[in-house]
PDB file of C-alpha atoms in Angstrom:
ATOM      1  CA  UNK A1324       0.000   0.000   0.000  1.00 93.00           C
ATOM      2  CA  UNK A1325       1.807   3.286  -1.253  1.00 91.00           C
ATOM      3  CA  UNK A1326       0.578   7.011  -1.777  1.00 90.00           C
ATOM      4  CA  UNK A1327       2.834   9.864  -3.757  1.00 88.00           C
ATOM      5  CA  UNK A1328       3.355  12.642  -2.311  1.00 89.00           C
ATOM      6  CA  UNK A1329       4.854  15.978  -3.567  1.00 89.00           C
ATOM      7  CA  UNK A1330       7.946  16.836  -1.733  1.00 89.00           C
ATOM      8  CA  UNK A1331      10.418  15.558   1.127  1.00 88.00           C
ATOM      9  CA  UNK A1332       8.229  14.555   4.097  1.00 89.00           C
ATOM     10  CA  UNK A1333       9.371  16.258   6.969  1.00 88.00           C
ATOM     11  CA  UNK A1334       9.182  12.450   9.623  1.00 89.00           C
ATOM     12  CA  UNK A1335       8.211   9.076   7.648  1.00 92.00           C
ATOM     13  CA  UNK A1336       6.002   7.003  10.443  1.00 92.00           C
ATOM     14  CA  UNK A1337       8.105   3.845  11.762  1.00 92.00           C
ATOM     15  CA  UNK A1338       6.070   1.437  10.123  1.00 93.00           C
ATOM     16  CA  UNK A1339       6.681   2.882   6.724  1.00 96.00           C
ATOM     17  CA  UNK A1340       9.159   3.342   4.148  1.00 95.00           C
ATOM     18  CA  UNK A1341       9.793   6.128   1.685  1.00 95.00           C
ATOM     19  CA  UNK A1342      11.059   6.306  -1.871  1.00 93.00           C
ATOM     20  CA  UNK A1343      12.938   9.377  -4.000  1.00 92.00           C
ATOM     21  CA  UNK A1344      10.615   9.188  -7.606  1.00 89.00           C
ATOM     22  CA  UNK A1345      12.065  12.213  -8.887  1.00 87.00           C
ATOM     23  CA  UNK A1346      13.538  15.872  -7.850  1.00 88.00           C
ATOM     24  CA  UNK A1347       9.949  16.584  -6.522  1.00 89.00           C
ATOM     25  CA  UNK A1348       7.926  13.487  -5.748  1.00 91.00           C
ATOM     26  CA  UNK A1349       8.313  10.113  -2.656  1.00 93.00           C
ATOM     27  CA  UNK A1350       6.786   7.361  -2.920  1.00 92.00           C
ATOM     28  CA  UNK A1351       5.819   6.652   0.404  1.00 94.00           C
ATOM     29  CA  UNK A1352       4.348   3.184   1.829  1.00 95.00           C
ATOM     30  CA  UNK A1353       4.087  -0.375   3.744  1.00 96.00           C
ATOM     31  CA  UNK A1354       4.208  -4.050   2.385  1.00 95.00           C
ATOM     32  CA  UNK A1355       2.421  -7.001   3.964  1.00 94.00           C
ATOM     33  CA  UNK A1356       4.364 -10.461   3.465  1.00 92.00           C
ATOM     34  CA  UNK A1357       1.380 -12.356   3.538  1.00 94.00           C
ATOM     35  CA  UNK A1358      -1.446 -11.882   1.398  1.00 94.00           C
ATOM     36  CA  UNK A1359      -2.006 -14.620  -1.432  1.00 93.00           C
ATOM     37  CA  UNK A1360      -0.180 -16.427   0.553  1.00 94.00           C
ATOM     38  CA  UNK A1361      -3.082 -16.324   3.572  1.00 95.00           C
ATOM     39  CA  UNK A1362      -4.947 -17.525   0.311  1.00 94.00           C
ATOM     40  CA  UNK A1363      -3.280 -20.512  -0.312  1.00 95.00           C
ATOM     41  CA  UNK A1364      -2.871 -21.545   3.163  1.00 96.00           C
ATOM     42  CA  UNK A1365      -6.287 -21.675   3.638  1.00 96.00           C
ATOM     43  CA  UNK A1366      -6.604 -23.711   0.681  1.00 93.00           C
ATOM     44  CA  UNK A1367      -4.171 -25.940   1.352  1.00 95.00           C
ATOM     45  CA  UNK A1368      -5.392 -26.473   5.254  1.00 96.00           C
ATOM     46  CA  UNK A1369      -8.578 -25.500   6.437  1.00 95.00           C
ATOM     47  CA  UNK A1370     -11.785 -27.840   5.492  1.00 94.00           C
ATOM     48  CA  UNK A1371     -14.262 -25.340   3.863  1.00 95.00           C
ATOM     49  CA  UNK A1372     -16.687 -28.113   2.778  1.00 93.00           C
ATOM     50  CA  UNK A1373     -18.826 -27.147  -0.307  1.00 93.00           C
ATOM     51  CA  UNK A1374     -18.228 -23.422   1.073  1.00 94.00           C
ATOM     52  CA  UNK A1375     -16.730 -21.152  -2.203  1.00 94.00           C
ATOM     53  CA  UNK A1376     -13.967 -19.123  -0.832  1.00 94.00           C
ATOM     54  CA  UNK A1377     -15.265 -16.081  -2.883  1.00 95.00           C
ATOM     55  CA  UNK A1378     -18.741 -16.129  -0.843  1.00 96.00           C
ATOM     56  CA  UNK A1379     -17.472 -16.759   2.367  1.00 96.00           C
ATOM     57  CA  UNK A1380     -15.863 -13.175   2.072  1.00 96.00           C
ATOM     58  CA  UNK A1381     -18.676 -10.978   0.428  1.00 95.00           C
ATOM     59  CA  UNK A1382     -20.587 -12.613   3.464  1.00 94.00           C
ATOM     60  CA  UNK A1383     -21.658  -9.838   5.951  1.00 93.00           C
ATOM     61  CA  UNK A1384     -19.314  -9.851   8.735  1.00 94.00           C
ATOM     62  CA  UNK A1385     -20.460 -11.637  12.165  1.00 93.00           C
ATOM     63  CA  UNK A1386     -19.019 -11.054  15.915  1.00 91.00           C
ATOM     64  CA  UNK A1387     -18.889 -14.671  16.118  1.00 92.00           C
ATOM     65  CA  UNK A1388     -16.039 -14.414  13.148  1.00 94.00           C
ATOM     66  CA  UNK A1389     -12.887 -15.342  15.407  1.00 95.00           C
ATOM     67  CA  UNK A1390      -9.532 -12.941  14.856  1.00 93.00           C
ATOM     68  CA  UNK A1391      -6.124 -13.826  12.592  1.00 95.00           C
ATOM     69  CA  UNK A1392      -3.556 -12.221  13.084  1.00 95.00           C
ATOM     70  CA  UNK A1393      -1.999 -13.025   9.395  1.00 95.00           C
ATOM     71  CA  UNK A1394       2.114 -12.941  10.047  1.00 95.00           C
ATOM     72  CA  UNK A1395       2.549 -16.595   9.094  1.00 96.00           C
ATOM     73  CA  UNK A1396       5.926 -15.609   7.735  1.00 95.00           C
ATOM     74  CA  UNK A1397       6.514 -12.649  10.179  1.00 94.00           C
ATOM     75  CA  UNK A1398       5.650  -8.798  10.150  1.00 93.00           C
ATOM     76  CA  UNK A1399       6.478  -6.317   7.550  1.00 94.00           C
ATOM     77  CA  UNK A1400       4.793  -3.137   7.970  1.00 94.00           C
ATOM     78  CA  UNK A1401       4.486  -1.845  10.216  1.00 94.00           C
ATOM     79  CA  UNK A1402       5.912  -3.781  13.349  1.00 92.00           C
ATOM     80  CA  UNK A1403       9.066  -5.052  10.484  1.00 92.00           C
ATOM     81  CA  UNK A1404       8.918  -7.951  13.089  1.00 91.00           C
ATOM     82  CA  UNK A1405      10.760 -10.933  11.088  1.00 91.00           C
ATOM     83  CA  UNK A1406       9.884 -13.321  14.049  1.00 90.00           C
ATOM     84  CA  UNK A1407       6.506 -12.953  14.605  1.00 91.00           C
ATOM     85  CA  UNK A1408       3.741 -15.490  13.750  1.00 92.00           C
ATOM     86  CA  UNK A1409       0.215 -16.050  13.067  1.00 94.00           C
ATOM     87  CA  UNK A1410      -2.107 -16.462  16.077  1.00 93.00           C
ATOM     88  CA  UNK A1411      -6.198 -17.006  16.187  1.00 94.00           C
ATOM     89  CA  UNK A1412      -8.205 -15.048  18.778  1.00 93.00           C
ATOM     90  CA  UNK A1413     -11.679 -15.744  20.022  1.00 92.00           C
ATOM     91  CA  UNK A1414     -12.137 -19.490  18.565  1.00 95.00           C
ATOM     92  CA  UNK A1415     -14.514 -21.754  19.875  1.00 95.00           C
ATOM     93  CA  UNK A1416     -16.156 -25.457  19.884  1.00 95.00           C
ATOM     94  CA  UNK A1417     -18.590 -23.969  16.936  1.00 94.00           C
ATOM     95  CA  UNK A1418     -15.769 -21.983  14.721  1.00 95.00           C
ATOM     96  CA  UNK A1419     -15.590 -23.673  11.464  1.00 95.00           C
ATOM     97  CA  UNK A1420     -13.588 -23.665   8.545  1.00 96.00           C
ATOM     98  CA  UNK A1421     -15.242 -21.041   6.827  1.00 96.00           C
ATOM     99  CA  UNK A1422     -15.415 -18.747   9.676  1.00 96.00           C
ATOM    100  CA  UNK A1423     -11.560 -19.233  10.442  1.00 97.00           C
ATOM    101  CA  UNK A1424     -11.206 -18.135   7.046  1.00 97.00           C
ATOM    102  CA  UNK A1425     -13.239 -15.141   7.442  1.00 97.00           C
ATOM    103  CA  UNK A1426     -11.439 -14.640  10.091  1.00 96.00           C
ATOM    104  CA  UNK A1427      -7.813 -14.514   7.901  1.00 97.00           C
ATOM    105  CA  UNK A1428      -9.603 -12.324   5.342  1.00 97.00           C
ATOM    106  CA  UNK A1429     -10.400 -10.122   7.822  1.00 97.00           C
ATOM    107  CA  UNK A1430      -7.115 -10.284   9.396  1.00 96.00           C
ATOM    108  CA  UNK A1431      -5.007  -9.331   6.537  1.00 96.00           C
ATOM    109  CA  UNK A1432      -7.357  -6.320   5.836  1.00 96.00           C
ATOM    110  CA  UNK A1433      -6.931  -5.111   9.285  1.00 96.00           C
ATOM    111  CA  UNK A1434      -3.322  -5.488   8.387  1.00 95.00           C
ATOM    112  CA  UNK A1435      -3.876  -3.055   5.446  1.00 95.00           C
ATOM    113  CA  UNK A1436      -5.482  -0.768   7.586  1.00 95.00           C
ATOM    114  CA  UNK A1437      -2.374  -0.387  10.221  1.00 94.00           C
ATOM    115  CA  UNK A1438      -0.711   1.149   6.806  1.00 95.00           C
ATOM    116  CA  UNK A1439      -3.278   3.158   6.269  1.00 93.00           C
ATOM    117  CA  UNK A1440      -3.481   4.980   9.239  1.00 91.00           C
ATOM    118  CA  UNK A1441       0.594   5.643   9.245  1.00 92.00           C
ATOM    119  CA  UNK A1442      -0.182   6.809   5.240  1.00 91.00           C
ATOM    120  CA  UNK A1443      -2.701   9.462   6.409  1.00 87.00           C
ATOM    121  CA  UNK A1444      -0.285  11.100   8.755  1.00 84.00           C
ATOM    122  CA  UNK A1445       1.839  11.348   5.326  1.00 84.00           C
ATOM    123  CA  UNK A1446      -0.772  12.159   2.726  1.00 73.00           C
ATOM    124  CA  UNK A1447      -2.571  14.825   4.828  1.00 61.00           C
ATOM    125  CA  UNK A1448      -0.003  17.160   5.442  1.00 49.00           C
ATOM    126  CA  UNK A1449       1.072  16.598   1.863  1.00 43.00           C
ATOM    127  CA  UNK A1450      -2.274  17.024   0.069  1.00 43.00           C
ATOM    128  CA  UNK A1451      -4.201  19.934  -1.483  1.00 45.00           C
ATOM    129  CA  UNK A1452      -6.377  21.672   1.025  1.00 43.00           C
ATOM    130  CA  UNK A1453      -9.891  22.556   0.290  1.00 43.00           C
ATOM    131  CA  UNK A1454     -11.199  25.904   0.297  1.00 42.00           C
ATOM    132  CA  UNK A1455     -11.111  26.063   3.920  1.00 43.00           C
ATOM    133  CA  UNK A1456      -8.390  25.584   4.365  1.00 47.00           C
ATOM    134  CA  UNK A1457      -8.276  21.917   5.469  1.00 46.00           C
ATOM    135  CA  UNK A1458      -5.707  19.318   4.363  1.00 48.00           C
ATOM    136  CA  UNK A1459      -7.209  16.012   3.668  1.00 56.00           C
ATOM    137  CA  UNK A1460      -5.491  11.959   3.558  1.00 64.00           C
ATOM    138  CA  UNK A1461      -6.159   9.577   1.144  1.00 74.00           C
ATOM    139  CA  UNK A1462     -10.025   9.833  -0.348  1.00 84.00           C
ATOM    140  CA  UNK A1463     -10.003   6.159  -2.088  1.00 88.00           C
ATOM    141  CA  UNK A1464      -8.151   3.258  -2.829  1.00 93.00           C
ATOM    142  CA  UNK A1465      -6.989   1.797  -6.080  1.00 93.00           C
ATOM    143  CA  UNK A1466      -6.488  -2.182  -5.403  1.00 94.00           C
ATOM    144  CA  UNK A1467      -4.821  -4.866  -7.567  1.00 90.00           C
ATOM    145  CA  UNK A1468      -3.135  -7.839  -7.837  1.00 86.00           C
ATOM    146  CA  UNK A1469      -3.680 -11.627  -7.727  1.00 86.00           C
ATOM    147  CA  UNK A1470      -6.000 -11.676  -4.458  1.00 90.00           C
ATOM    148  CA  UNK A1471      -8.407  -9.592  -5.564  1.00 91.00           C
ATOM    149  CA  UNK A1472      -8.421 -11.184  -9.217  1.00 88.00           C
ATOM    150  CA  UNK A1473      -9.187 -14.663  -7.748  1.00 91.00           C
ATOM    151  CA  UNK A1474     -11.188 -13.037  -4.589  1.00 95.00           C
ATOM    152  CA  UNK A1475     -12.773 -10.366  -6.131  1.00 95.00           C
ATOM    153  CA  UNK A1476     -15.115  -9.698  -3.336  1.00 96.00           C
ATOM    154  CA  UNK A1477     -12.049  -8.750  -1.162  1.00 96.00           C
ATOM    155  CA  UNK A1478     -12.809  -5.885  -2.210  1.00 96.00           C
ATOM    156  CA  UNK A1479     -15.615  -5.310   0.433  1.00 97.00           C
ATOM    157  CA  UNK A1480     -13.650  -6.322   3.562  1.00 97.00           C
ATOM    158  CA  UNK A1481     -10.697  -3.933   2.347  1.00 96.00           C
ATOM    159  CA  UNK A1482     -13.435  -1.095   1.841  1.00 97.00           C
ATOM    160  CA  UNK A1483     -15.199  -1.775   4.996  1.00 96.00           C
ATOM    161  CA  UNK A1484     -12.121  -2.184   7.006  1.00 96.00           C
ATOM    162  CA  UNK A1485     -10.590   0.982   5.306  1.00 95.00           C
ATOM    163  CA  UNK A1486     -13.712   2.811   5.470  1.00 94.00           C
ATOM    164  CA  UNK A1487     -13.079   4.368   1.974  1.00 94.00           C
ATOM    165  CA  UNK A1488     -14.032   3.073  -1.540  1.00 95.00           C
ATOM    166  CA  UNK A1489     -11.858   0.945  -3.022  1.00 96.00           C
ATOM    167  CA  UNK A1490     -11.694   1.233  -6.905  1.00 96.00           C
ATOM    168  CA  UNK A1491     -10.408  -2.481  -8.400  1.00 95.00           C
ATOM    169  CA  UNK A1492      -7.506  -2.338 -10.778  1.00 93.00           C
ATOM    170  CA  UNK A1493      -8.028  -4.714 -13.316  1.00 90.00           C
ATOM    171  CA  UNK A1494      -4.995  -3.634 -15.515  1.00 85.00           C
ATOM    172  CA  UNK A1495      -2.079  -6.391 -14.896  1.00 84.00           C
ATOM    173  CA  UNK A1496       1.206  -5.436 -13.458  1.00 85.00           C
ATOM    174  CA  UNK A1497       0.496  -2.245 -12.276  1.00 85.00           C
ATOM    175  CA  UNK A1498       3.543  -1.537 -10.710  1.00 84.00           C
ATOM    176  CA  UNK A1499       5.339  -2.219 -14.392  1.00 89.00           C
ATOM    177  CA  UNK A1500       2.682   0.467 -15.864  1.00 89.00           C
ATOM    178  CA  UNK A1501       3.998   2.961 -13.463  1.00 86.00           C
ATOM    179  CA  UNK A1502       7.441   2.088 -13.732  1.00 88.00           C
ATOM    180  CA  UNK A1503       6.795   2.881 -17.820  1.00 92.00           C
ATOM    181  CA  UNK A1504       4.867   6.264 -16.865  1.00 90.00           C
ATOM    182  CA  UNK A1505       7.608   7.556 -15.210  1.00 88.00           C
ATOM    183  CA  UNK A1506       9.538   6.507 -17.730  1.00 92.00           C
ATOM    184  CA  UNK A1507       7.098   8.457 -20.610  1.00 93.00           C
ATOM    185  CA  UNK A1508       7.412  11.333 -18.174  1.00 90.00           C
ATOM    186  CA  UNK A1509      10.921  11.808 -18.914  1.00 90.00           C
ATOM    187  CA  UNK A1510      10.906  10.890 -22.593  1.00 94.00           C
ATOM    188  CA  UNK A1511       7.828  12.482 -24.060  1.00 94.00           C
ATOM    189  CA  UNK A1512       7.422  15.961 -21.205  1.00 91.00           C
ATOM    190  CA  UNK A1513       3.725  16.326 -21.585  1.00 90.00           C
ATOM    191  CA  UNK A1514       1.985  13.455 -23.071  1.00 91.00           C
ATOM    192  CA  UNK A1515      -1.084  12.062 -21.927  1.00 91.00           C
ATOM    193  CA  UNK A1516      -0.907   8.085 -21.095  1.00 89.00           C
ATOM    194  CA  UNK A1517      -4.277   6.408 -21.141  1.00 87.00           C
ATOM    195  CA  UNK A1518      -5.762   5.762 -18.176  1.00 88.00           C
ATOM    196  CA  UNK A1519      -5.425   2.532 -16.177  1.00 88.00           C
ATOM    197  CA  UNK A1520      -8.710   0.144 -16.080  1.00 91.00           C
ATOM    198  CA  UNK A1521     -10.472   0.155 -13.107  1.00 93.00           C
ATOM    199  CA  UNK A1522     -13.683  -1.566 -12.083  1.00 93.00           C
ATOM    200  CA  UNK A1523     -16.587  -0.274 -10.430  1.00 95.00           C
ATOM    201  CA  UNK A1524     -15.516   1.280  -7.035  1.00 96.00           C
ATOM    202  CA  UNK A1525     -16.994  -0.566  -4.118  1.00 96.00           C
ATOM    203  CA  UNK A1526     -18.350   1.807  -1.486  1.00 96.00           C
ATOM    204  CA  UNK A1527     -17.464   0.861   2.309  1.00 96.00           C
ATOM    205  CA  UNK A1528     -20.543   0.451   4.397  1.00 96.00           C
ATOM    206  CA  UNK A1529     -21.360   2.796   7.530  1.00 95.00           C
ATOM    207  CA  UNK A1530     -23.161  -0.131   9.686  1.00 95.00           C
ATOM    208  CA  UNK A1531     -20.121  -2.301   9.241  1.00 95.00           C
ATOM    209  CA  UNK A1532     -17.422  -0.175  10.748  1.00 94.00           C
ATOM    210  CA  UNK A1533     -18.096  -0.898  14.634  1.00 94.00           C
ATOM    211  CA  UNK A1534     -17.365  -4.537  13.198  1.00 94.00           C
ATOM    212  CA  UNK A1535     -13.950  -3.668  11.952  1.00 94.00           C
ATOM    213  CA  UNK A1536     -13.099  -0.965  14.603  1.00 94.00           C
ATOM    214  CA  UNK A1537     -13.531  -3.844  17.406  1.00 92.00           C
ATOM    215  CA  UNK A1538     -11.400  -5.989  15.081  1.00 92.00           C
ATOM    216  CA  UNK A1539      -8.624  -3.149  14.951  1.00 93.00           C
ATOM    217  CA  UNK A1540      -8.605  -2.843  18.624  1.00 92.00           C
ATOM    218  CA  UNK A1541      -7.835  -6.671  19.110  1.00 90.00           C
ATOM    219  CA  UNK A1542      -5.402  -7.332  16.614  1.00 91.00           C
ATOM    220  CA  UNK A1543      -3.647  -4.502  17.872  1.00 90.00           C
ATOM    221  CA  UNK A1544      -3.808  -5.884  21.613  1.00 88.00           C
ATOM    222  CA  UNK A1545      -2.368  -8.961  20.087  1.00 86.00           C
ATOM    223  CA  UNK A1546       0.743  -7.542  17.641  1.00 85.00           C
ATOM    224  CA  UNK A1547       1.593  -5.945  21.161  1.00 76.00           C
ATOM    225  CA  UNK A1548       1.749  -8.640  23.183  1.00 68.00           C
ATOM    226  CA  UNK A1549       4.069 -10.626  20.365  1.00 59.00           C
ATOM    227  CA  UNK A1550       6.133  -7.240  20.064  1.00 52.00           C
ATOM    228  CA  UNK A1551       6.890  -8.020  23.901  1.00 46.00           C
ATOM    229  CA  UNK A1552       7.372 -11.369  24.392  1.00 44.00           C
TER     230      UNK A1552
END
């Protein structure tokens, strides 16, 4: 998860990391080690019965849905904890397969939304302000990649979790597009590329955001306690 921002930001937040683009723009952002691969462990492990994968996560969340914390290969942004691991909160006797992988889904957007709330500290003191004056963060999210091509109703959690609409990339390698627009930038000054593809942008639901605020709240009680062990 990245933003670009105009200028040198005066502090980066820990959990981030921030790149020169050019003499006036950063790229600044986090990276999450496990993503597809919370995909295919799930696969590869939990018993999800005739459950599809895709409509166990555009199911409406439940506060029986137990907690993942997703680091099955350690934490990147933003703890950059190499030796931490994966742990389940809040199972019981009647958690099943498909709500431990609700669970993982919901974990690894929770993840996304630890990076998020370092990027607004970035983005909002690097962003236009409006005309009163006010300096605002990030107002939507453009999302790629594998996950959300073979999960596309990832989508949801990420928007609901993010509270902000999430706009689906369906353009492949989009990090080699912008690579080749920076490169068109310095070849051909002023030229116009065409625009990337994006899907329908998927609006995050108000009712749903106690849901993930409570889920926040936990997984950050539990990165804590692995942070001090």
């Amino acid at each position: 998860m990245r933003t670009l921002v105009t200028g040198i930001p005066a502090t980066v937040p820990t959990g981030l990391w921030c790149y020169r683009i050019d003499a006036r723009r950063n790229l600044v952002g986090g990276a999450l080690n496990d993503v597809g691969r919370v995909a295919t462990w799930i696969d590869e492990t939990l018993d999800l019965g005739e459950a599809d994968l895709d409509d166990i996560v555009a199911a409406p969340p439940s506060d029986t849905t137990p907690l993942m914390v997703p680091f099955l290969t350690g934490e990147r942004s933003t703890g950059w904890a190499a030796r931490a691991r994966a742990s389940f909160a809040n199972v019981t006797a009647a958690s099943t397969g498909p709500a431990m992988a609700r669970a993982a889904f919901e974990g690894v957007a929770t993840s996304y939304r630890r990076i998020a709330g370092q990027l607004v500290e970035v983005s909002g003191t690097h962003s236009e302000t409006d005309v009163h004056g006010r300096n605002h963060g990030p107002r939507r999210i453009h999302a790629g990649g594998g996950l959300l091509s073979g999960i596309p109703s990832f989508a949801t959690i990420l928007a609901n979790a993010l509270e902000l609409p999430v706009i689906p990339v369906t353009t492949k390698r989009t990090t080699l597009r912008g690579t080749a627009l920076l490169a068109l930038e310095a070849l051909a000054p002023g030229s116009v590329p065409p625009p990337p593809d994006l899907a329908e942008a998927i609006e995050p639901d108000p009712a749903q955001a106690a849901h993930y605020a409570r889920q926040a709240a936990l997984f950050d009680r539990l990165v804590t306690g692995q942070a001090t062990e």
